[in-house]
Amino acid sequence: MNEKIYILKQDNYNYDEIFKAVEKMFNFYGGVGNFVKPGETVLLKTNLVACHDIERRVTTDPNVVKAVAEILINHGAKPFIADSPGIDNFNRAAQKAGIKKIADELNINCVELVDPVNLNITSSNADYKNIQVSRSVIEADKIISLAKMKTHGQMLLTLGVKNLFGCVPGRLKSGWHYNVGLNRERFAALLLDIYLNVKPVFTIVDGVIGMDGDGPTSGDPYNFNILAGACDALKLDFWLCKFMGAKFEEYPLYNAALKKNLPECNLNPEDLAGDLDQNFKFENVNIPETRSMRLLPKIPFIEKLMTSKPVHIPEKCIGCGRCEEMCAAGALKHHNKKLTFDYSKCIRCYCCHEMCPVKAIEFKQSWLVKLLSR
């Protein structure tokens, strides 16, 4: 397996240019035939986290998805597009993101990841032995992950590895957030276990226009102007972390991988190929502040004092109720465009913020964090 990561500069979503870039990327690895055989079914795992317009840059761009699917069809494979939004209706989200249109044009299936079954855990250092993913993930011959390059309020960044959390069907995601609570590294360990056992054959990160700030849905579009690919999504994520100017010690996925002694934690400049070198850095990327400062012992009471809490912005609220519906901890109530938080129950997963379509939930630092910052 070619262990290099391959990054191409790409400053627009013109389909012909995207197709050539994706084709060039596959050819660098010896062609798509090195990953997929004719006749095999290939699940294209997009980032379709919620129902948003393409221009918000929350979801994988449809032309990236179309290019990969068309290359696979030309090879004789049988691609289908799939994901599981956190709360939104799948068909509505796929339609709004332009993904359903692509599927119709290419006459391929676009399906929601449902029907949970147990994932076969083969990695010896797994933290979690009982993980359920969609049956479609298990039954597909191959999986190609088509992620979006974004920041993330809880996990700092969401790139190739985290994209596979969407293999967990619908509301089961909320259960995992509730189970891991405030501990980001436990959640990152779960993401690693899913990635290492789902085993996508290839990962492409759409960074032509990604997102910084309060991602993954409420941030601002950022022109990274790249398409990035790799067989090893973890290695790719760590290099993108470096290029974005994020700190490894604040990146839960890196800390979780370090505890597992995974070799990807040691970046080797020889692993880079394409248009960026080891000294490259994107300018002025707005990386979210770490929500939980690890300066005090991990005691539940102290943890919540050290963690930002979600707050409601009434003038932005449209009263959709997604926040209450998504909250696995039952920590908020919604009525007539008014939210009431029970912070004693809140697990600081920030799913309410992530699922709000109009940025009506923001963060407020605790008095203890403000005091220590001074």
mmCIF file of C-alpha atoms in Angstrom:
data_model
loop_
_atom_site.group_PDB
_atom_site.id
_atom_site.type_symbol
_atom_site.label_atom_id
_atom_site.label_comp_id
_atom_site.label_asym_id
_atom_site.label_seq_id
_atom_site.Cartn_x
_atom_site.Cartn_y
_atom_site.Cartn_z
ATOM 1 C CA MET A 1 0.000 0.000 0.000
ATOM 2 C CA ASN A 2 1.229 3.478 -0.894
ATOM 3 C CA GLU A 3 1.593 5.163 2.498
ATOM 4 C CA LYS A 4 1.998 8.711 1.233
ATOM 5 C CA ILE A 5 -0.687 11.344 1.515
ATOM 6 C CA TYR A 6 -1.432 13.287 -1.649
ATOM 7 C CA ILE A 7 -2.567 16.925 -1.617
ATOM 8 C CA LEU A 8 -3.520 18.912 -4.706
ATOM 9 C CA LYS A 9 -4.206 22.622 -4.947
ATOM 10 C CA GLN A 10 -7.746 23.175 -6.246
ATOM 11 C CA ASP A 11 -9.443 26.570 -5.980
ATOM 12 C CA ASN A 12 -12.888 25.898 -7.474
ATOM 13 C CA TYR A 13 -15.611 23.269 -7.901
ATOM 14 C CA ASN A 14 -15.771 23.271 -11.700
ATOM 15 C CA TYR A 15 -16.722 19.679 -12.459
ATOM 16 C CA ASP A 16 -14.190 19.051 -15.234
ATOM 17 C CA GLU A 17 -11.386 20.308 -12.998
ATOM 18 C CA ILE A 18 -12.597 18.315 -9.996
ATOM 19 C CA PHE A 19 -12.850 15.155 -12.130
ATOM 20 C CA LYS A 20 -9.280 15.594 -13.413
ATOM 21 C CA ALA A 21 -7.995 16.241 -9.892
ATOM 22 C CA VAL A 22 -9.681 13.154 -8.444
ATOM 23 C CA GLU A 23 -8.502 11.052 -11.379
ATOM 24 C CA LYS A 24 -4.950 12.358 -10.882
ATOM 25 C CA MET A 25 -5.191 11.462 -7.205
ATOM 26 C CA PHE A 26 -6.266 7.875 -7.893
ATOM 27 C CA ASN A 27 -3.568 7.533 -10.575
ATOM 28 C CA PHE A 28 -0.924 8.550 -8.031
ATOM 29 C CA TYR A 29 -1.885 5.416 -6.108
ATOM 30 C CA GLY A 30 -1.769 3.227 -9.211
ATOM 31 C CA GLY A 31 -5.333 3.794 -10.361
ATOM 32 C CA VAL A 32 -8.739 3.117 -8.852
ATOM 33 C CA GLY A 33 -8.232 -0.570 -9.701
ATOM 34 C CA ASN A 34 -5.788 -0.778 -6.809
ATOM 35 C CA PHE A 35 -8.708 -0.179 -4.442
ATOM 36 C CA VAL A 36 -11.795 -1.566 -6.147
ATOM 37 C CA LYS A 37 -12.483 -4.453 -8.521
ATOM 38 C CA PRO A 38 -15.065 -4.327 -11.322
ATOM 39 C CA GLY A 39 -18.444 -5.496 -10.042
ATOM 40 C CA GLU A 40 -17.783 -4.587 -6.397
ATOM 41 C CA THR A 41 -20.226 -2.420 -4.464
ATOM 42 C CA VAL A 42 -18.627 0.722 -3.068
ATOM 43 C CA LEU A 43 -20.195 2.791 -0.303
ATOM 44 C CA LEU A 44 -19.324 6.470 -0.762
ATOM 45 C CA LYS A 45 -19.541 7.851 2.779
ATOM 46 C CA THR A 46 -20.190 11.568 2.420
ATOM 47 C CA ASN A 47 -20.364 14.207 5.140
ATOM 48 C CA LEU A 48 -24.090 14.944 5.283
ATOM 49 C CA VAL A 49 -24.292 15.949 8.920
ATOM 50 C CA ALA A 50 -27.485 17.991 8.580
ATOM 51 C CA CYS A 51 -29.813 19.776 6.169
ATOM 52 C CA HIS A 52 -27.847 22.753 4.816
ATOM 53 C CA ASP A 53 -27.472 24.613 1.525
ATOM 54 C CA ILE A 54 -24.319 23.848 -0.476
ATOM 55 C CA GLU A 55 -23.091 27.424 0.000
ATOM 56 C CA ARG A 56 -22.793 26.922 3.781
ATOM 57 C CA ARG A 57 -19.980 24.421 3.058
ATOM 58 C CA VAL A 58 -21.162 22.072 5.787
ATOM 59 C CA THR A 59 -21.367 19.034 3.505
ATOM 60 C CA THR A 60 -19.121 17.310 0.963
ATOM 61 C CA ASP A 61 -19.449 19.141 -2.345
ATOM 62 C CA PRO A 62 -21.620 17.198 -4.826
ATOM 63 C CA ASN A 63 -19.084 17.548 -7.645
ATOM 64 C CA VAL A 64 -16.446 15.754 -5.546
ATOM 65 C CA VAL A 65 -18.925 12.948 -4.899
ATOM 66 C CA LYS A 66 -19.926 12.839 -8.567
ATOM 67 C CA ALA A 67 -16.316 12.652 -9.777
ATOM 68 C CA VAL A 68 -15.489 9.705 -7.514
ATOM 69 C CA ALA A 69 -18.715 7.909 -8.413
ATOM 70 C CA GLU A 70 -18.213 8.420 -12.153
ATOM 71 C CA ILE A 71 -14.638 7.130 -12.020
ATOM 72 C CA LEU A 72 -15.862 4.021 -10.195
ATOM 73 C CA ILE A 73 -18.679 3.479 -12.709
ATOM 74 C CA ASN A 74 -16.203 3.791 -15.597
ATOM 75 C CA HIS A 75 -14.125 1.119 -13.861
ATOM 76 C CA GLY A 76 -17.118 -1.219 -13.709
ATOM 77 C CA ALA A 77 -17.766 -0.889 -9.978
ATOM 78 C CA LYS A 78 -21.164 -0.239 -8.373
ATOM 79 C CA PRO A 79 -20.986 2.861 -6.171
ATOM 80 C CA PHE A 80 -23.796 4.125 -3.969
ATOM 81 C CA ILE A 81 -23.947 7.238 -1.790
ATOM 82 C CA ALA A 82 -24.784 6.898 1.892
ATOM 83 C CA ASP A 83 -24.785 8.712 5.216
ATOM 84 C CA SER A 84 -26.801 9.188 8.381
ATOM 85 C CA PRO A 85 -27.533 12.787 9.421
ATOM 86 C CA GLY A 86 -27.650 13.407 13.143
ATOM 87 C CA ILE A 87 -31.306 14.436 13.221
ATOM 88 C CA ASP A 88 -32.552 15.801 9.892
ATOM 89 C CA ASN A 89 -34.605 13.860 7.384
ATOM 90 C CA PHE A 90 -32.092 12.095 5.150
ATOM 91 C CA ASN A 91 -33.862 12.697 1.838
ATOM 92 C CA ARG A 92 -34.334 16.386 2.578
ATOM 93 C CA ALA A 93 -30.684 16.776 3.623
ATOM 94 C CA ALA A 94 -29.434 14.889 0.534
ATOM 95 C CA GLN A 95 -31.631 17.010 -1.716
ATOM 96 C CA LYS A 96 -30.507 20.312 -0.212
ATOM 97 C CA ALA A 97 -26.817 19.355 -0.327
ATOM 98 C CA GLY A 98 -27.039 18.439 -4.019
ATOM 99 C CA ILE A 99 -26.192 14.799 -3.324
ATOM 100 C CA LYS A 100 -29.556 13.368 -4.408
ATOM 101 C CA LYS A 101 -29.307 15.187 -7.736
ATOM 102 C CA ILE A 102 -25.915 13.577 -8.375
ATOM 103 C CA ALA A 103 -27.295 10.124 -7.592
ATOM 104 C CA ASP A 104 -30.202 10.655 -9.994
ATOM 105 C CA GLU A 105 -27.885 11.878 -12.769
ATOM 106 C CA LEU A 106 -25.650 8.819 -12.439
ATOM 107 C CA ASN A 107 -28.550 6.420 -11.778
ATOM 108 C CA ILE A 108 -27.066 5.165 -8.521
ATOM 109 C CA ASN A 109 -28.610 4.721 -5.080
ATOM 110 C CA CYS A 110 -28.515 7.381 -2.383
ATOM 111 C CA VAL A 111 -29.459 5.742 0.907
ATOM 112 C CA GLU A 112 -29.655 6.482 4.591
ATOM 113 C CA LEU A 113 -27.426 4.415 6.875
ATOM 114 C CA VAL A 114 -29.949 2.561 9.047
ATOM 115 C CA ASP A 115 -30.465 -0.982 10.387
ATOM 116 C CA PRO A 116 -27.742 -1.208 13.086
ATOM 117 C CA VAL A 117 -25.661 -4.372 13.363
ATOM 118 C CA ASN A 118 -22.543 -5.181 15.365
ATOM 119 C CA LEU A 119 -19.239 -4.102 13.872
ATOM 120 C CA ASN A 120 -16.642 -6.871 13.810
ATOM 121 C CA ILE A 121 -13.860 -5.540 16.042
ATOM 122 C CA THR A 122 -10.586 -6.988 14.774
ATOM 123 C CA SER A 123 -8.060 -4.471 16.123
ATOM 124 C CA SER A 124 -6.361 -5.806 19.250
ATOM 125 C CA ASN A 125 -6.074 -2.443 21.007
ATOM 126 C CA ALA A 126 -9.741 -1.422 20.687
ATOM 127 C CA ASP A 127 -11.250 0.499 23.597
ATOM 128 C CA TYR A 128 -14.807 -0.449 22.628
ATOM 129 C CA LYS A 129 -15.882 -3.985 21.822
ATOM 130 C CA ASN A 130 -19.559 -3.346 21.132
ATOM 131 C CA ILE A 131 -20.127 -0.826 18.342
ATOM 132 C CA GLN A 132 -23.117 -0.878 16.030
ATOM 133 C CA VAL A 133 -22.977 0.492 12.495
ATOM 134 C CA SER A 134 -25.385 0.345 9.576
ATOM 135 C CA ARG A 135 -25.820 -2.994 7.833
ATOM 136 C CA SER A 136 -24.953 -1.227 4.561
ATOM 137 C CA VAL A 137 -21.465 -0.543 5.938
ATOM 138 C CA ILE A 138 -20.940 -4.220 6.696
ATOM 139 C CA GLU A 139 -22.366 -5.509 3.428
ATOM 140 C CA ALA A 140 -20.553 -3.128 1.040
ATOM 141 C CA ASP A 141 -17.517 -4.671 -0.636
ATOM 142 C CA LYS A 142 -15.486 -1.476 -0.190
ATOM 143 C CA ILE A 143 -15.869 1.910 1.488
ATOM 144 C CA ILE A 144 -14.461 5.221 0.284
ATOM 145 C CA SER A 145 -14.779 8.121 2.710
ATOM 146 C CA LEU A 146 -15.507 11.567 1.227
ATOM 147 C CA ALA A 147 -15.015 13.945 4.144
ATOM 148 C CA LYS A 148 -15.207 17.713 4.545
ATOM 149 C CA MET A 149 -12.362 19.828 5.926
ATOM 150 C CA LYS A 150 -13.808 21.613 8.952
ATOM 151 C CA THR A 151 -13.168 22.721 12.489
ATOM 152 C CA HIS A 152 -15.284 21.231 15.267
ATOM 153 C CA GLY A 153 -16.429 22.811 18.535
ATOM 154 C CA GLN A 154 -16.111 19.591 20.515
ATOM 155 C CA MET A 155 -13.347 17.640 18.747
ATOM 156 C CA LEU A 156 -11.316 20.601 17.397
ATOM 157 C CA LEU A 157 -11.308 19.239 13.817
ATOM 158 C CA THR A 158 -13.502 16.943 11.761
ATOM 159 C CA LEU A 159 -11.674 15.357 8.842
ATOM 160 C CA GLY A 160 -11.262 11.840 7.464
ATOM 161 C CA VAL A 161 -11.489 9.709 10.602
ATOM 162 C CA LYS A 162 -14.427 11.485 12.228
ATOM 163 C CA ASN A 163 -16.415 11.292 8.978
ATOM 164 C CA LEU A 164 -16.929 7.592 9.690
ATOM 165 C CA PHE A 165 -18.914 8.331 12.854
ATOM 166 C CA GLY A 166 -21.776 8.737 10.377
ATOM 167 C CA CYS A 167 -21.683 4.953 9.894
ATOM 168 C CA VAL A 168 -23.459 4.802 13.268
ATOM 169 C CA PRO A 169 -27.192 5.084 12.501
ATOM 170 C CA GLY A 170 -29.195 8.157 13.527
ATOM 171 C CA ARG A 171 -30.041 8.406 17.192
ATOM 172 C CA LEU A 172 -27.403 5.890 18.270
ATOM 173 C CA LYS A 173 -24.962 8.777 17.838
ATOM 174 C CA SER A 174 -26.658 10.657 20.664
ATOM 175 C CA GLY A 175 -26.269 7.626 22.883
ATOM 176 C CA TRP A 176 -22.533 7.578 22.307
ATOM 177 C CA HIS A 177 -22.260 11.276 23.126
ATOM 178 C CA TYR A 178 -24.135 10.610 26.356
ATOM 179 C CA ASN A 179 -21.982 7.581 27.249
ATOM 180 C CA VAL A 180 -18.644 9.354 26.860
ATOM 181 C CA GLY A 181 -19.819 12.593 28.498
ATOM 182 C CA LEU A 182 -17.185 15.292 28.900
ATOM 183 C CA ASN A 183 -14.216 13.128 27.972
ATOM 184 C CA ARG A 184 -13.126 14.075 24.454
ATOM 185 C CA GLU A 185 -10.374 11.484 24.362
ATOM 186 C CA ARG A 186 -12.840 8.686 25.113
ATOM 187 C CA PHE A 187 -14.942 9.878 22.212
ATOM 188 C CA ALA A 188 -11.824 10.130 20.037
ATOM 189 C CA ALA A 189 -10.950 6.546 21.003
ATOM 190 C CA LEU A 190 -14.392 5.520 19.776
ATOM 191 C CA LEU A 191 -13.756 7.299 16.471
ATOM 192 C CA LEU A 192 -10.469 5.463 16.137
ATOM 193 C CA ASP A 193 -12.101 2.103 16.832
ATOM 194 C CA ILE A 194 -14.754 2.760 14.189
ATOM 195 C CA TYR A 195 -12.145 3.844 11.628
ATOM 196 C CA LEU A 196 -9.739 0.968 12.301
ATOM 197 C CA ASN A 197 -12.500 -1.629 11.967
ATOM 198 C CA VAL A 198 -14.650 -0.141 9.196
ATOM 199 C CA LYS A 199 -11.414 0.124 7.183
ATOM 200 C CA PRO A 200 -12.154 2.458 4.268
ATOM 201 C CA VAL A 201 -9.885 1.667 1.333
ATOM 202 C CA PHE A 202 -9.401 5.344 0.550
ATOM 203 C CA THR A 203 -10.233 8.757 1.987
ATOM 204 C CA ILE A 204 -10.656 12.070 0.195
ATOM 205 C CA VAL A 205 -11.015 15.302 2.173
ATOM 206 C CA ASP A 206 -12.818 18.114 0.380
ATOM 207 C CA GLY A 207 -10.960 21.263 1.386
ATOM 208 C CA VAL A 208 -11.625 23.392 -1.671
ATOM 209 C CA ILE A 209 -13.949 25.427 0.523
ATOM 210 C CA GLY A 210 -14.099 24.066 4.046
ATOM 211 C CA MET A 211 -15.020 25.664 7.351
ATOM 212 C CA ASP A 212 -13.289 27.300 10.305
ATOM 213 C CA GLY A 213 -14.608 28.818 13.513
ATOM 214 C CA ASP A 214 -17.525 27.124 15.271
ATOM 215 C CA GLY A 215 -17.758 24.079 13.023
ATOM 216 C CA PRO A 216 -18.991 21.611 12.024
ATOM 217 C CA THR A 217 -22.166 23.476 11.020
ATOM 218 C CA SER A 218 -22.076 26.990 12.501
ATOM 219 C CA GLY A 219 -18.637 28.142 11.384
ATOM 220 C CA ASP A 220 -17.586 30.220 8.397
ATOM 221 C CA PRO A 221 -16.575 29.035 4.903
ATOM 222 C CA TYR A 222 -12.792 28.987 4.492
ATOM 223 C CA ASN A 223 -11.009 28.614 1.153
ATOM 224 C CA PHE A 224 -8.355 26.003 1.881
ATOM 225 C CA ASN A 225 -8.146 25.426 -1.879
ATOM 226 C CA ILE A 226 -7.076 21.790 -1.655
ATOM 227 C CA LEU A 227 -8.223 18.240 -2.266
ATOM 228 C CA ALA A 228 -6.423 15.731 -0.063
ATOM 229 C CA GLY A 229 -6.337 11.954 -0.311
ATOM 230 C CA ALA A 230 -4.742 8.986 1.430
ATOM 231 C CA CYS A 231 -5.085 5.300 2.150
ATOM 232 C CA ASP A 232 -4.322 6.171 5.789
ATOM 233 C CA ALA A 233 -6.931 8.707 6.914
ATOM 234 C CA LEU A 234 -5.350 9.097 10.350
ATOM 235 C CA LYS A 235 -2.012 10.162 8.915
ATOM 236 C CA LEU A 236 -3.834 12.531 6.568
ATOM 237 C CA ASP A 237 -5.787 14.087 9.441
ATOM 238 C CA PHE A 238 -2.644 14.776 11.453
ATOM 239 C CA TRP A 239 -0.912 16.497 8.542
ATOM 240 C CA LEU A 240 -4.001 18.615 7.884
ATOM 241 C CA CYS A 241 -4.064 19.478 11.599
ATOM 242 C CA LYS A 242 -0.498 20.761 11.281
ATOM 243 C CA PHE A 243 -1.250 22.728 8.112
ATOM 244 C CA MET A 244 -4.326 24.325 9.724
ATOM 245 C CA GLY A 245 -2.247 25.539 12.654
ATOM 246 C CA ALA A 246 -4.096 23.549 15.315
ATOM 247 C CA LYS A 247 -2.192 22.296 18.345
ATOM 248 C CA PHE A 248 -1.724 18.543 18.570
ATOM 249 C CA GLU A 249 -2.007 18.598 22.360
ATOM 250 C CA GLU A 250 -5.521 20.056 21.974
ATOM 251 C CA TYR A 251 -6.584 17.581 19.285
ATOM 252 C CA PRO A 252 -8.397 14.690 21.045
ATOM 253 C CA LEU A 253 -7.901 12.334 18.091
ATOM 254 C CA TYR A 254 -4.135 12.809 18.280
ATOM 255 C CA ASN A 255 -4.091 12.225 22.054
ATOM 256 C CA ALA A 256 -6.175 9.072 21.668
ATOM 257 C CA ALA A 257 -3.866 7.766 18.936
ATOM 258 C CA LEU A 258 -0.843 8.580 21.096
ATOM 259 C CA LYS A 259 -2.260 6.422 23.903
ATOM 260 C CA LYS A 260 -2.596 3.552 21.432
ATOM 261 C CA ASN A 261 1.026 4.119 20.294
ATOM 262 C CA LEU A 262 -0.102 4.426 16.689
ATOM 263 C CA PRO A 263 2.765 5.202 14.273
ATOM 264 C CA GLU A 264 0.783 7.933 12.508
ATOM 265 C CA CYS A 265 1.526 10.240 15.451
ATOM 266 C CA ASN A 266 5.086 10.608 14.160
ATOM 267 C CA LEU A 267 4.869 12.820 11.073
ATOM 268 C CA ASN A 268 7.458 12.070 8.428
ATOM 269 C CA PRO A 269 7.970 14.706 5.694
ATOM 270 C CA GLU A 270 8.734 11.889 3.268
ATOM 271 C CA ASP A 271 5.077 10.870 3.505
ATOM 272 C CA LEU A 272 3.998 14.088 1.761
ATOM 273 C CA ALA A 273 3.294 14.146 -1.967
ATOM 274 C CA GLY A 274 1.622 16.670 -4.208
ATOM 275 C CA ASP A 275 1.540 20.441 -3.942
ATOM 276 C CA LEU A 276 2.262 21.162 -0.252
ATOM 277 C CA ASP A 277 5.522 20.751 1.652
ATOM 278 C CA GLN A 278 6.127 20.219 5.354
ATOM 279 C CA ASN A 279 6.482 23.951 6.080
ATOM 280 C CA PHE A 280 3.160 24.957 4.586
ATOM 281 C CA LYS A 281 0.539 26.610 6.810
ATOM 282 C CA PHE A 282 -2.900 28.014 6.041
ATOM 283 C CA GLU A 283 -3.215 31.638 7.128
ATOM 284 C CA ASN A 284 -5.483 32.837 9.923
ATOM 285 C CA VAL A 285 -7.552 29.685 10.363
ATOM 286 C CA ASN A 286 -9.973 30.283 13.228
ATOM 287 C CA ILE A 287 -9.478 27.197 15.402
ATOM 288 C CA PRO A 288 -12.159 26.798 18.120
ATOM 289 C CA GLU A 289 -11.045 27.382 21.673
ATOM 290 C CA THR A 290 -10.643 24.180 23.624
ATOM 291 C CA ARG A 291 -13.915 23.741 25.465
ATOM 292 C CA SER A 292 -12.353 21.919 28.378
ATOM 293 C CA MET A 293 -9.015 23.001 29.919
ATOM 294 C CA ARG A 294 -7.118 20.104 31.462
ATOM 295 C CA LEU A 295 -5.507 22.078 34.286
ATOM 296 C CA LEU A 296 -7.308 20.424 37.180
ATOM 297 C CA PRO A 297 -8.042 16.806 38.156
ATOM 298 C CA LYS A 298 -10.738 15.003 36.177
ATOM 299 C CA ILE A 299 -13.481 15.322 38.779
ATOM 300 C CA PRO A 300 -17.032 15.661 37.394
ATOM 301 C CA PHE A 301 -17.820 18.854 39.341
ATOM 302 C CA ILE A 302 -14.512 20.436 38.340
ATOM 303 C CA GLU A 303 -14.913 19.252 34.730
ATOM 304 C CA LYS A 304 -18.130 21.204 34.302
ATOM 305 C CA LEU A 305 -16.598 24.304 35.871
ATOM 306 C CA MET A 306 -13.760 24.072 33.339
ATOM 307 C CA THR A 307 -16.017 23.637 30.313
ATOM 308 C CA SER A 308 -17.910 26.177 28.240
ATOM 309 C CA LYS A 309 -21.678 25.847 28.444
ATOM 310 C CA PRO A 310 -24.178 26.265 25.605
ATOM 311 C CA VAL A 311 -26.384 29.354 25.765
ATOM 312 C CA HIS A 312 -29.450 30.365 23.755
ATOM 313 C CA ILE A 313 -29.597 33.407 21.451
ATOM 314 C CA PRO A 314 -33.377 34.044 21.346
ATOM 315 C CA GLU A 315 -33.310 36.633 18.558
ATOM 316 C CA LYS A 316 -31.824 34.055 16.158
ATOM 317 C CA CYS A 317 -34.080 31.150 17.131
ATOM 318 C CA ILE A 318 -36.670 29.903 14.622
ATOM 319 C CA GLY A 319 -38.299 27.464 17.039
ATOM 320 C CA CYS A 320 -37.508 24.283 15.085
ATOM 321 C CA GLY A 321 -36.926 22.218 18.255
ATOM 322 C CA ARG A 322 -33.958 20.243 16.865
ATOM 323 C CA CYS A 323 -31.871 21.058 19.928
ATOM 324 C CA GLU A 324 -34.303 19.443 22.358
ATOM 325 C CA GLU A 325 -34.857 16.485 20.054
ATOM 326 C CA MET A 326 -31.114 15.878 19.735
ATOM 327 C CA CYS A 327 -30.202 16.184 23.435
ATOM 328 C CA ALA A 328 -29.447 12.672 24.697
ATOM 329 C CA ALA A 329 -29.069 13.924 28.281
ATOM 330 C CA GLY A 330 -32.496 15.580 28.393
ATOM 331 C CA ALA A 331 -30.737 18.753 29.521
ATOM 332 C CA LEU A 332 -32.846 21.314 27.683
ATOM 333 C CA LYS A 333 -36.467 22.133 27.058
ATOM 334 C CA HIS A 334 -37.791 24.137 24.131
ATOM 335 C CA HIS A 335 -41.052 26.081 24.097
ATOM 336 C CA ASN A 336 -42.105 28.990 21.902
ATOM 337 C CA LYS A 337 -38.554 29.902 20.841
ATOM 338 C CA LYS A 338 -37.291 29.764 24.407
ATOM 339 C CA LEU A 339 -34.731 27.257 25.685
ATOM 340 C CA THR A 340 -34.286 26.279 29.306
ATOM 341 C CA PHE A 341 -31.017 24.486 30.111
ATOM 342 C CA ASP A 342 -30.449 22.156 33.048
ATOM 343 C CA TYR A 343 -26.673 22.453 33.257
ATOM 344 C CA SER A 344 -26.492 19.795 35.972
ATOM 345 C CA LYS A 345 -27.543 17.276 33.297
ATOM 346 C CA CYS A 346 -25.647 18.833 30.376
ATOM 347 C CA ILE A 347 -22.765 16.612 29.229
ATOM 348 C CA ARG A 348 -21.162 19.348 27.067
ATOM 349 C CA CYS A 349 -21.390 17.338 23.844
ATOM 350 C CA TYR A 350 -22.572 20.503 22.035
ATOM 351 C CA CYS A 351 -24.900 18.534 19.766
ATOM 352 C CA CYS A 352 -27.493 21.282 20.283
ATOM 353 C CA HIS A 353 -25.038 23.782 18.806
ATOM 354 C CA GLU A 354 -24.043 21.397 16.035
ATOM 355 C CA MET A 355 -27.620 20.769 14.925
ATOM 356 C CA CYS A 356 -28.925 24.333 15.148
ATOM 357 C CA PRO A 357 -29.517 25.547 11.568
ATOM 358 C CA VAL A 358 -29.415 29.279 12.423
ATOM 359 C CA LYS A 359 -26.555 29.624 14.951
ATOM 360 C CA ALA A 360 -28.974 30.286 17.819
ATOM 361 C CA ILE A 361 -26.813 28.410 20.343
ATOM 362 C CA GLU A 362 -23.394 29.737 21.301
ATOM 363 C CA PHE A 363 -20.889 29.088 24.088
ATOM 364 C CA LYS A 364 -20.206 30.867 27.347
ATOM 365 C CA GLN A 365 -17.029 30.339 29.342
ATOM 366 C CA SER A 366 -17.394 29.442 33.002
ATOM 367 C CA TRP A 367 -16.297 31.937 35.644
ATOM 368 C CA LEU A 368 -13.438 29.609 36.607
ATOM 369 C CA VAL A 369 -12.018 29.537 33.073
ATOM 370 C CA LYS A 370 -12.264 33.329 32.876
ATOM 371 C CA LEU A 371 -10.449 33.661 36.195
ATOM 372 C CA LEU A 372 -7.644 31.306 35.155
ATOM 373 C CA SER A 373 -7.339 33.052 31.780
ATOM 374 C CA ARG A 374 -6.656 36.328 33.573
#
